[in-house]
Amino acid sequence: MARPMSSEVLRAALQTAQRARARMIERLREQGIRDERVLAAMMAVPRQLFVEEALASRAYEDTALPLGLQQTISPPFVVARMIEILRAGRELGKTLEVGTGCGYQAAVLSQVATEVYSVERLRPLLDRARLNLRHLRLPNVRLKHADGSVGLKEAAPYDSIIVAAAAAKVPPALTEQLAEGGRLILPVGCGEQSLVLVERTFRGLRETRLNAVRFVPLLPGTE
């Protein structure tokens, strides 16, 4: 049986993670992230809790890391960039996240959104996210096992929607669940992918294509 960490070892591990997180924040600034609330949210969430134990030492690298089940945790820059775009000049308000994964992005969103509804199609991943998030005690985060490609109509409309998987095209079900003035950001493309921002204005939907990205595909159904 493994022996529990001594308080000194635990304290040292926490300090090491804190320093790694601070370096991540400085790197994000150098990469162009300017929203201080987003940076503060990224600083507040211990990313090492959301990756496999064997990969904990790489938790703050700016790279996607495997979660199992052919899924990954997005690089810190991508998480920060997508949330910064959603926030630009406004508050996130009620937010839908499609693709809970390990729960990391939901934890970051909880720091800047009023409410976070996060859906995941893979039950084992959702169970893992619940465990990861349990210790953080985030009262404004709700997780659900559901097909994210059709959104979560029961809690719609949403001020913000963020999708952590690439769709072949913008799903109409998600744009229909956007509130007036709401924003949706998601990767779009089957081969080459790019971030797309969709805004619901009084004149209708407006799409803006942004930088290139690489995500796992958005799949229908639940498992």
mmCIF file of C-alpha atoms in Angstrom, residues 87-192:
data_model
loop_
_atom_site.group_PDB
_atom_site.id
_atom_site.type_symbol
_atom_site.label_atom_id
_atom_site.label_comp_id
_atom_site.label_asym_id
_atom_site.label_seq_id
_atom_site.Cartn_x
_atom_site.Cartn_y
_atom_site.Cartn_z
ATOM 1 C CA ARG A 87 -15.653 37.381 -23.303
ATOM 2 C CA ALA A 88 -14.401 40.283 -25.425
ATOM 3 C CA GLY A 89 -16.309 43.375 -24.259
ATOM 4 C CA ARG A 90 -18.952 41.407 -22.352
ATOM 5 C CA GLU A 91 -19.659 38.921 -19.565
ATOM 6 C CA LEU A 92 -20.091 35.230 -20.342
ATOM 7 C CA GLY A 93 -23.352 34.911 -18.398
ATOM 8 C CA LYS A 94 -25.016 31.494 -18.673
ATOM 9 C CA THR A 95 -22.573 29.265 -20.552
ATOM 10 C CA LEU A 96 -22.886 25.888 -22.265
ATOM 11 C CA GLU A 97 -19.751 23.803 -22.720
ATOM 12 C CA VAL A 98 -19.951 20.966 -25.237
ATOM 13 C CA GLY A 99 -17.353 18.331 -24.389
ATOM 14 C CA THR A 100 -16.638 18.212 -20.655
ATOM 15 C CA GLY A 101 -13.646 15.927 -21.109
ATOM 16 C CA CYS A 102 -11.676 15.876 -17.866
ATOM 17 C CA GLY A 103 -13.504 18.932 -16.480
ATOM 18 C CA TYR A 104 -10.612 21.395 -16.721
ATOM 19 C CA GLN A 105 -12.222 23.927 -19.048
ATOM 20 C CA ALA A 106 -15.461 23.791 -17.031
ATOM 21 C CA ALA A 107 -13.435 24.689 -13.929
ATOM 22 C CA VAL A 108 -11.836 27.646 -15.714
ATOM 23 C CA LEU A 109 -15.217 28.768 -17.066
ATOM 24 C CA SER A 110 -16.673 28.633 -13.538
ATOM 25 C CA GLN A 111 -14.339 31.479 -12.582
ATOM 26 C CA VAL A 112 -15.696 33.857 -15.247
ATOM 27 C CA ALA A 113 -19.264 32.695 -16.025
ATOM 28 C CA THR A 114 -22.441 33.047 -13.998
ATOM 29 C CA GLU A 115 -23.519 29.450 -14.663
ATOM 30 C CA VAL A 116 -21.790 26.625 -16.530
ATOM 31 C CA TYR A 117 -23.710 23.722 -18.065
ATOM 32 C CA SER A 118 -21.284 21.142 -19.407
ATOM 33 C CA VAL A 119 -22.276 18.094 -21.453
ATOM 34 C CA GLU A 120 -20.201 15.025 -22.291
ATOM 35 C CA ARG A 121 -21.236 12.120 -24.549
ATOM 36 C CA LEU A 122 -18.825 9.574 -22.997
ATOM 37 C CA ARG A 123 -19.987 8.386 -19.580
ATOM 38 C CA PRO A 124 -16.519 7.252 -18.351
ATOM 39 C CA LEU A 125 -15.101 10.710 -19.107
ATOM 40 C CA LEU A 126 -17.987 12.443 -17.373
ATOM 41 C CA ASP A 127 -17.511 10.266 -14.279
ATOM 42 C CA ARG A 128 -13.826 11.209 -14.254
ATOM 43 C CA ALA A 129 -14.680 14.899 -14.606
ATOM 44 C CA ARG A 130 -17.046 14.661 -11.635
ATOM 45 C CA LEU A 131 -14.239 13.213 -9.531
ATOM 46 C CA ASN A 132 -11.778 15.859 -10.717
ATOM 47 C CA LEU A 133 -14.191 18.705 -9.967
ATOM 48 C CA ARG A 134 -15.498 17.368 -6.662
ATOM 49 C CA HIS A 135 -12.562 18.706 -4.640
ATOM 50 C CA LEU A 136 -12.929 22.213 -6.113
ATOM 51 C CA ARG A 137 -16.575 22.516 -4.979
ATOM 52 C CA LEU A 138 -17.815 24.735 -7.776
ATOM 53 C CA PRO A 139 -21.492 25.520 -7.091
ATOM 54 C CA ASN A 140 -22.124 27.098 -10.512
ATOM 55 C CA VAL A 141 -21.086 24.054 -12.595
ATOM 56 C CA ARG A 142 -23.608 21.402 -13.697
ATOM 57 C CA LEU A 143 -22.532 18.318 -15.625
ATOM 58 C CA LYS A 144 -24.753 16.130 -17.807
ATOM 59 C CA HIS A 145 -24.320 12.955 -19.852
ATOM 60 C CA ALA A 146 -25.795 14.034 -23.185
ATOM 61 C CA ASP A 147 -25.230 14.424 -26.925
ATOM 62 C CA GLY A 148 -23.531 17.811 -27.135
ATOM 63 C CA SER A 149 -24.059 18.108 -30.880
ATOM 64 C CA VAL A 150 -27.690 18.986 -30.123
ATOM 65 C CA GLY A 151 -26.823 21.240 -27.193
ATOM 66 C CA LEU A 152 -28.834 21.188 -23.977
ATOM 67 C CA LYS A 153 -32.252 22.587 -24.757
ATOM 68 C CA GLU A 154 -33.563 22.241 -21.201
ATOM 69 C CA ALA A 155 -31.406 25.108 -19.935
ATOM 70 C CA ALA A 156 -31.383 27.266 -23.110
ATOM 71 C CA PRO A 157 -30.977 30.018 -24.144
ATOM 72 C CA TYR A 158 -27.277 30.571 -23.422
ATOM 73 C CA ASP A 159 -25.284 33.782 -23.470
ATOM 74 C CA SER A 160 -22.171 31.810 -24.439
ATOM 75 C CA ILE A 161 -21.488 28.382 -25.958
ATOM 76 C CA ILE A 162 -18.031 26.844 -26.234
ATOM 77 C CA VAL A 163 -17.392 23.579 -28.086
ATOM 78 C CA ALA A 164 -14.333 21.414 -27.437
ATOM 79 C CA ALA A 165 -14.616 19.223 -30.548
ATOM 80 C CA ALA A 166 -14.588 19.967 -34.271
ATOM 81 C CA ALA A 167 -17.845 19.989 -36.222
ATOM 82 C CA ALA A 168 -18.020 19.564 -39.989
ATOM 83 C CA LYS A 169 -20.227 22.663 -39.988
ATOM 84 C CA VAL A 170 -21.819 24.880 -37.349
ATOM 85 C CA PRO A 171 -24.620 22.791 -35.740
ATOM 86 C CA PRO A 172 -27.991 24.575 -36.149
ATOM 87 C CA ALA A 173 -29.141 23.193 -32.775
ATOM 88 C CA LEU A 174 -26.425 25.208 -31.050
ATOM 89 C CA THR A 175 -27.129 28.489 -32.833
ATOM 90 C CA GLU A 176 -30.828 28.054 -32.019
ATOM 91 C CA GLN A 177 -29.933 27.905 -28.318
ATOM 92 C CA LEU A 178 -28.008 31.198 -28.390
ATOM 93 C CA ALA A 179 -29.612 34.125 -26.580
ATOM 94 C CA GLU A 180 -29.907 37.512 -28.301
ATOM 95 C CA GLY A 181 -26.418 39.006 -28.250
ATOM 96 C CA GLY A 182 -24.991 35.552 -27.484
ATOM 97 C CA ARG A 183 -21.761 34.074 -28.830
ATOM 98 C CA LEU A 184 -20.773 30.566 -29.890
ATOM 99 C CA ILE A 185 -17.167 29.531 -30.485
ATOM 100 C CA LEU A 186 -16.176 26.190 -31.935
ATOM 101 C CA PRO A 187 -13.639 24.518 -34.223
ATOM 102 C CA VAL A 188 -15.028 23.770 -37.684
ATOM 103 C CA GLY A 189 -13.564 21.523 -40.382
ATOM 104 C CA CYS A 190 -12.980 17.866 -41.218
ATOM 105 C CA GLY A 191 -9.382 18.118 -42.445
ATOM 106 C CA GLU A 192 -8.088 21.590 -41.822
#
